[in-house]
């Protein structure tokens, strides 16, 4: 049994039932074998055992009162996974599916993603099993204030800087920030994704979706290809999906399908993004409405059918494990050429294998969706420097970072003899920097 296999086995035994965490760890660790072959000193320093164990896990109760006076209790989480290269950084997710396993898988991924951005940020993640859907603004505020009343003592601009994720957008960040400031009496860059009127950065909202398209565009450009005239499928209709759609359309692509957790819309003429935005961002409604408003479009209940629509490019931007082996086979059979992950771990391990075997250009989440956290780091830089950069300036930096990530993962894959395998490339390139920083800092 190799060192990596031994640590993976231990991880599964010591963290029973954490299936998402096991999945992410398996995907990452098995690709790191060549690094450990090259660096036997890592095993002696128990580097991998330390890497997979969070530095700190914070679990807390979040009591809040609904509009009818009923008391509810949710679970709150913050996993401060690794601070070797900078303060913990990673989003907060509010969704009923949140549990420790989900937060740990996201945190582990985040360490390598943040490393790939080239910015000085460590890895963390947090959230709650609270469901914001259908709640009034007052209920959301009550929940966020209660959540922050515990979280505030664990975070800080040089310690841990949370941001948004599923179910946590501008509204939630505003309420969380307001409560932090009230308790801590400090107006600092303790959260990113803040509104522009209180310390946020231009382009942060757009960054994950734009970044996803920028890195895919670079992969295309190097193959003499582009988004022009491509048929694209985007799953989800939240923050990442909307801005991926906007950027892909601006580069001449035709986005024909999107979904929310109830079902998907297909519009052969190309999705009218302003209609999606009105429904999802302004009205906080369901995507089903689109079909009622746009003649010629079709709504189908259930999400899975979206992957049977023929496309050149698939951009999964909703949630984990939304593409399984069967979905991947449909995509391949229908001629997909590029798959780039906007969501975290949207493809199962079997789906990734299917894409690899078929020779599809596959850009994994930790590289492809790193634009959001990279721009969060730019927000942190602006906050501490009391600066405010223009849209064009931030957008250019984002684009440069995404192109840099592509070349970095491509070079790492080549260096270890896995040309074109960007899963290997992303894991290795992200890990090398973290490993180097951990070794330099001794056994901590
Ligand atoms: P949002 O909450 O804005 O949107 C999530 C979208 O995904 C919604 O359309 C939602 O549908 C859909 N969705 C959620 N769960 C499911 C499910 N189980 N099945 C089908 N659809 C589902 O989140 P974001 O856009 O911010 O995040 C999307 C993904 O991108 C996540 O994996 C996140 O971790 C990742 N990501 C986000 C970043 C960011 O900057 N926001 C940065 C990097 C990664 P519904 O409206 O019905 O809930």
XYZ file of C-alpha atoms and ligand atoms in Angstrom:
492
model
C 0.000 0.000 0.000
C 1.435 3.421 -0.910
C 1.654 6.322 1.555
C -1.254 8.068 -0.179
C -3.441 4.949 -0.065
C -2.620 4.484 3.633
C -3.660 8.068 4.485
C -6.827 7.756 2.417
C -7.767 4.549 4.223
C -7.138 6.183 7.611
C -9.185 9.208 6.578
C -12.184 7.012 5.729
C -11.889 5.102 9.009
C -11.504 8.225 11.135
C -14.321 10.149 9.454
C -17.023 7.519 8.988
C -20.091 8.385 6.952
C -18.617 11.603 5.518
C -19.232 10.546 1.937
C -18.686 13.892 0.208
C -15.445 14.381 2.146
C -14.290 10.871 1.169
C -15.130 11.589 -2.478
C -13.207 14.866 -2.612
C -10.250 13.390 -0.716
C -10.121 10.380 -3.058
C -10.161 12.613 -6.121
C -7.385 14.790 -4.736
C -5.113 12.337 -2.940
C -4.816 9.701 -5.646
C -3.537 12.303 -8.094
C -0.791 13.351 -5.679
C 1.116 10.037 -5.783
C 3.806 11.411 -8.162
C 4.493 14.330 -5.802
C 5.117 11.971 -2.879
C 7.339 9.769 -5.041
C 9.455 12.838 -5.687
C 9.414 14.062 -2.064
C 9.918 11.172 0.381
C 10.603 13.748 3.133
C 6.885 14.638 3.122
C 5.903 11.257 4.534
C 8.405 11.587 7.384
C 6.800 14.914 8.290
C 3.298 13.327 8.149
C 2.459 16.081 5.709
C -0.551 14.380 4.158
C -2.039 13.339 7.518
C -1.848 16.993 8.563
C -3.157 18.250 5.215
C -6.407 16.229 5.443
C -7.116 17.134 9.082
C -8.692 20.599 9.526
C -6.761 22.926 11.811
C -10.041 23.760 13.565
C -13.727 22.800 13.270
C -16.324 25.056 14.842
C -19.865 23.746 15.341
C -22.569 25.877 16.894
C -26.298 26.240 17.315
C -28.177 29.009 15.542
C -31.530 29.820 17.185
C -33.879 32.263 15.451
C -37.548 33.291 15.499
C -39.801 33.208 12.410
C -42.507 35.733 11.511
C -45.133 33.751 13.440
C -43.120 33.760 16.640
C -41.951 30.133 16.337
C -38.430 29.342 17.505
C -36.148 27.347 15.176
C -32.682 25.910 15.736
C -30.227 25.297 12.905
C -26.681 23.973 12.886
C -23.808 26.373 12.145
C -20.370 25.313 10.855
C -16.991 26.852 10.155
C -14.134 24.603 9.156
C -10.779 26.408 9.317
C -8.895 23.908 7.233
C -5.456 25.206 6.369
C -3.725 28.553 6.990
C -0.267 27.685 5.622
C -0.334 30.283 2.845
C -2.704 32.903 4.286
C -5.792 33.543 6.433
C -8.607 30.990 6.043
C -10.814 31.974 3.124
C -13.924 30.333 1.718
C -17.653 30.841 1.458
C -20.665 30.190 3.650
C -23.386 27.913 2.278
C -26.983 28.031 3.539
C -28.830 24.965 2.235
C -30.734 22.091 3.891
C -28.173 19.593 2.513
C -25.327 21.177 4.505
C -23.589 18.907 7.032
C -20.027 18.482 8.277
C -19.089 16.205 5.386
C -20.209 18.762 2.796
C -18.374 21.600 4.536
C -15.201 19.510 4.846
C -15.230 18.513 1.172
C -15.660 22.155 0.216
C -12.918 23.218 2.639
C -10.434 20.668 1.335
C -11.065 21.742 -2.256
C -10.772 25.364 -1.197
C -7.191 24.937 0.084
C -5.941 23.929 -3.365
C -8.175 26.363 -5.244
C -6.946 29.287 -3.177
C -3.370 28.207 -3.710
C -3.927 28.110 -7.481
C -5.077 31.745 -7.525
C -1.549 32.803 -6.551
C -3.064 35.004 -3.816
C -2.038 34.670 -0.134
C -5.174 32.902 1.119
C -5.626 29.688 3.106
C -8.622 27.356 2.933
C -11.849 27.323 4.946
C -15.578 26.862 4.484
C -18.730 27.203 6.540
C -22.473 27.403 6.493
C -25.696 26.082 7.892
C -28.529 23.671 7.129
C -30.840 26.713 7.138
C -32.997 27.004 3.989
C -33.373 30.633 2.847
C -35.963 29.650 0.243
C -39.402 31.082 0.994
C -38.224 33.064 4.040
C -39.087 36.740 4.500
C -36.341 39.369 4.575
C -36.864 39.751 8.311
C -36.436 36.015 8.858
C -33.230 36.010 6.770
C -31.935 38.948 8.823
C -32.823 37.243 12.120
C -31.016 34.087 11.030
C -27.918 35.922 9.760
C -27.668 37.996 12.951
C -27.885 34.887 15.116
C -25.327 33.055 12.954
C -22.855 35.935 13.206
C -23.395 36.332 16.950
C -21.393 33.119 17.326
C -19.185 33.251 14.234
C -17.764 36.740 14.922
C -15.365 35.516 17.626
C -13.659 33.109 15.194
C -13.093 35.377 12.175
C -11.186 38.550 11.316
C -9.541 40.239 8.324
C -6.197 38.542 9.076
C -7.642 35.329 10.557
C -10.566 34.056 8.526
C -12.526 35.899 5.835
C -15.797 34.180 4.802
C -17.792 35.009 1.661
C -20.968 33.778 -0.088
C -21.838 30.433 -1.652
C -25.154 28.650 -2.336
C -27.937 30.533 -0.542
C -25.625 33.349 0.590
C -25.649 36.320 -1.781
C -25.448 40.089 -1.387
C -28.449 40.310 0.933
C -27.123 37.730 3.396
C -23.564 39.142 3.337
C -25.051 42.564 4.180
C -26.901 41.261 7.249
C -23.892 39.203 8.364
C -21.560 42.172 7.991
C -23.934 44.507 9.825
C -24.039 42.195 12.822
C -20.248 41.667 12.832
C -19.682 45.426 12.818
C -22.224 45.954 15.562
C -20.658 43.368 17.882
C -17.024 43.959 17.027
C -17.179 47.719 16.439
C -14.856 47.449 13.446
C -15.473 48.279 9.792
C -12.946 45.908 8.232
C -12.688 43.487 5.338
C -13.912 40.570 7.440
C -16.283 39.314 4.738
C -15.991 39.541 0.964
C -18.791 39.904 -1.531
C -19.852 43.066 0.323
C -22.023 45.712 -1.346
C -20.206 48.476 -3.205
C -21.423 51.098 -0.699
C -19.673 49.404 2.238
C -16.328 48.138 1.023
C -17.138 45.643 -1.732
C -15.258 45.278 -4.988
C -16.539 45.822 -8.489
C -16.764 42.538 -10.473
C -16.855 40.317 -7.336
C -20.469 39.371 -8.051
C -19.634 38.479 -11.647
C -16.223 36.938 -10.930
C -16.891 33.202 -10.633
C -19.021 33.036 -13.778
C -16.755 35.349 -15.786
C -13.656 33.517 -14.580
C -15.142 30.178 -15.631
C -15.628 31.477 -19.146
C -12.183 33.126 -19.261
C -10.345 29.907 -18.410
C -12.454 27.904 -20.880
C -11.800 30.541 -23.533
C -8.046 30.161 -22.967
C -8.287 26.363 -23.332
C -10.187 26.967 -26.583
C -7.827 29.668 -27.874
C -4.814 27.368 -27.567
C -6.670 24.837 -29.710
C -7.575 27.418 -32.370
C -11.154 27.466 -31.107
C -13.509 29.981 -29.422
C -16.983 30.427 -27.906
C -18.246 31.993 -31.146
C -21.207 29.962 -32.430
C -20.913 27.282 -29.718
C -23.985 25.702 -28.144
C -23.689 25.839 -24.366
C -25.601 24.245 -21.482
C -25.382 25.842 -18.056
C -26.896 24.154 -15.017
C -28.169 26.281 -12.152
C -29.543 29.795 -12.411
C -27.853 31.391 -9.430
C -24.901 33.716 -9.120
C -22.328 31.589 -10.955
C -24.694 30.407 -13.708
C -26.054 33.872 -14.518
C -22.659 35.510 -14.995
C -21.228 32.526 -16.870
C -24.188 32.853 -19.230
C -23.673 36.611 -19.618
C -19.982 36.251 -20.492
C -20.437 33.236 -22.793
C -23.178 35.064 -24.687
C -21.014 38.172 -25.005
C -18.374 35.985 -26.705
C -20.898 34.751 -29.276
C -22.086 31.508 -27.673
C -25.686 30.333 -27.707
C -26.752 29.179 -24.246
C -29.780 26.934 -24.763
C -30.596 25.519 -21.311
C -30.441 26.351 -17.591
C -32.086 24.972 -14.453
C -33.019 25.451 -10.833
C -33.591 22.641 -8.356
C -37.118 21.979 -9.680
C -36.520 21.613 -13.424
C -34.883 22.982 -16.575
C -35.724 25.314 -19.408
C -34.725 24.763 -23.026
C -34.785 27.656 -25.458
C -33.527 26.718 -28.906
C -33.269 30.408 -29.832
C -30.879 31.077 -26.984
C -31.737 31.911 -23.365
C -32.899 35.502 -22.780
C -30.778 36.194 -19.742
C -32.659 39.336 -18.653
C -35.785 37.183 -18.173
C -33.854 34.656 -16.040
C -32.350 37.468 -13.966
C -35.715 39.088 -13.355
C -37.211 35.778 -12.204
C -34.270 34.534 -10.113
C -32.570 37.717 -8.866
C -35.427 40.215 -8.555
C -38.497 38.078 -7.912
C -36.647 35.180 -6.217
C -39.020 32.965 -8.224
C -38.767 29.624 -10.030
C -37.228 29.132 -13.472
C -40.416 27.438 -14.632
C -41.769 30.985 -15.117
C -39.404 31.456 -18.071
C -41.431 29.151 -20.304
C -44.594 31.129 -19.550
C -42.864 34.379 -20.540
C -40.774 33.353 -23.568
C -42.681 31.785 -26.487
C -40.982 28.779 -28.036
C -39.157 27.790 -24.860
C -39.948 24.590 -22.977
C -39.881 23.763 -19.253
C -39.307 20.182 -18.080
C -39.687 19.241 -14.409
C -36.621 17.493 -12.922
C -33.002 18.410 -13.620
C -31.415 15.333 -15.163
C -32.778 15.758 -18.698
C -30.622 18.838 -19.234
C -27.549 16.660 -19.885
C -29.272 14.897 -22.800
C -29.418 18.135 -24.804
C -26.689 18.206 -27.478
C -24.048 20.886 -26.827
C -20.419 21.798 -27.501
C -19.747 23.148 -24.028
C -21.220 22.095 -20.667
C -20.817 24.413 -17.685
C -22.266 22.778 -14.542
C -22.881 25.686 -12.145
C -25.354 24.425 -9.515
C -24.126 21.900 -6.960
C -22.095 18.771 -6.176
C -22.631 15.482 -8.035
C -25.063 16.906 -10.585
C -23.332 14.982 -13.415
C -23.054 11.231 -12.897
C -21.574 8.614 -15.262
C -24.818 8.301 -17.219
C -25.102 12.070 -17.701
C -21.449 12.204 -18.761
C -22.058 9.435 -21.311
C -25.013 11.360 -22.775
C -22.914 14.495 -23.073
C -20.077 12.604 -24.775
C -22.457 10.770 -27.114
C -23.988 14.098 -28.138
C -20.615 15.597 -29.015
C -19.596 17.775 -26.039
C -16.042 19.079 -26.470
C -15.433 21.094 -23.301
C -16.682 20.607 -19.736
C -15.702 23.283 -17.216
C -16.941 23.132 -13.632
C -18.466 26.314 -12.201
C -19.926 24.500 -9.207
C -17.811 22.617 -6.662
C -17.462 18.883 -7.434
C -20.419 18.811 -9.858
C -19.036 15.689 -11.576
C -18.833 12.343 -9.802
C -15.554 10.425 -9.964
C -17.112 8.111 -12.572
C -18.242 11.073 -14.678
C -14.712 12.518 -14.636
C -13.364 9.147 -15.795
C -15.883 9.111 -18.630
C -14.780 12.571 -19.797
C -11.109 11.617 -19.550
C -11.553 8.406 -21.519
C -13.422 10.278 -24.245
C -10.659 12.883 -24.539
C -12.953 15.774 -23.549
C -11.208 18.952 -22.374
C -12.196 18.841 -18.703
C -11.440 21.797 -16.429
C -12.035 20.873 -12.765
C -13.723 23.186 -10.280
C -10.717 24.125 -8.221
C -9.177 25.733 -11.283
C -12.252 26.688 -13.288
C -14.260 28.413 -10.542
C -11.322 30.015 -8.738
C -12.208 33.437 -10.166
C -14.635 34.130 -7.326
C -12.195 33.624 -4.519
C -9.403 35.278 -6.499
C -11.533 38.412 -6.762
C -12.375 38.095 -3.075
C -8.637 38.315 -2.460
C -8.591 41.441 -4.644
C -11.421 42.796 -2.461
C -9.290 42.073 0.628
C -6.355 43.928 -0.946
C -8.550 46.943 -1.715
C -9.998 46.904 1.837
C -6.656 46.877 3.577
C -5.171 49.428 1.202
C -8.301 51.673 1.373
C -8.428 51.495 -2.430
C -11.243 51.194 -4.949
C -10.282 49.796 -8.329
C -12.358 50.317 -11.493
C -14.373 47.516 -13.125
C -11.925 47.360 -15.996
C -8.984 47.052 -13.604
C -10.525 44.222 -11.554
C -11.819 42.434 -14.657
C -8.372 42.535 -16.263
C -6.743 41.193 -13.084
C -9.366 38.413 -12.955
C -8.738 37.510 -16.578
C -4.971 37.466 -16.051
C -5.387 35.233 -12.991
C -7.606 32.744 -14.861
C -5.238 32.577 -17.821
C -2.371 32.146 -15.351
C -4.204 29.260 -13.659
C -4.731 27.528 -16.988
C -1.030 27.687 -17.831
C -0.044 26.666 -14.310
C -2.207 23.503 -14.305
C -1.226 22.692 -17.872
C 2.479 22.947 -16.980
C 2.073 20.839 -13.810
C 0.261 18.111 -15.776
C 3.048 18.094 -18.382
C 5.820 18.165 -15.756
C 4.552 14.909 -14.245
C 3.846 13.245 -17.612
C 0.048 13.657 -17.674
C -0.313 16.106 -20.563
C -3.899 17.416 -20.853
C -5.029 15.913 -17.533
C -6.139 19.063 -15.735
C -7.420 17.179 -12.684
C -3.846 16.010 -12.062
C -2.475 19.411 -13.037
C -4.774 21.401 -10.732
C -4.301 19.140 -7.725
C -0.544 18.984 -8.077
C -0.002 22.673 -8.822
C -2.256 23.694 -5.909
C -0.697 21.187 -3.525
C 2.970 21.958 -4.269
C 2.726 25.493 -2.883
C 0.787 24.449 0.235
C 3.208 21.567 0.886
C 6.188 23.862 0.556
C 4.667 26.376 3.019
C 3.745 23.631 5.490
C 7.237 22.122 5.396
C 8.815 25.549 5.951
C 6.646 26.178 9.029
C 7.555 22.999 10.921
C 5.261 20.484 12.587
C 2.196 22.642 13.313
P -26.728 30.243 -5.782
O -27.403 29.948 -4.496
O -26.681 31.646 -6.272
O -27.344 29.351 -6.952
C -27.386 27.957 -6.851
C -28.155 27.432 -8.062
O -28.044 26.017 -8.082
C -29.632 27.750 -8.000
O -30.142 27.869 -9.296
C -30.187 26.515 -7.290
O -31.556 26.260 -7.570
C -29.330 25.428 -7.908
N -29.236 24.283 -7.000
C -28.815 24.262 -5.717
N -28.894 23.017 -5.222
C -29.369 22.251 -6.215
C -29.666 20.868 -6.329
N -29.476 20.040 -5.290
N -30.143 20.419 -7.517
C -30.318 21.240 -8.546
N -30.047 22.579 -8.510
C -29.579 23.050 -7.352
O -25.239 29.644 -5.615
P -23.933 30.015 -6.439
O -24.268 30.294 -7.844
O -23.158 30.988 -5.649
O -23.124 28.628 -6.342
C -23.299 27.571 -7.284
C -22.121 26.617 -7.224
O -20.909 27.327 -7.484
C -21.891 25.943 -5.851
O -21.375 24.651 -6.054
C -20.825 26.827 -5.223
O -20.090 26.124 -4.220
C -19.978 27.142 -6.427
N -19.134 28.324 -6.299
C -19.678 29.556 -6.056
C -18.869 30.663 -5.956
C -19.412 32.041 -5.825
O -18.637 32.988 -5.949
N -20.697 32.237 -5.591
C -17.395 30.528 -6.038
C -16.936 29.206 -6.381
C -17.788 28.161 -6.466
P -32.718 26.828 -6.586
O -32.864 28.270 -6.937
O -33.887 25.985 -6.900
O -32.192 26.623 -5.194
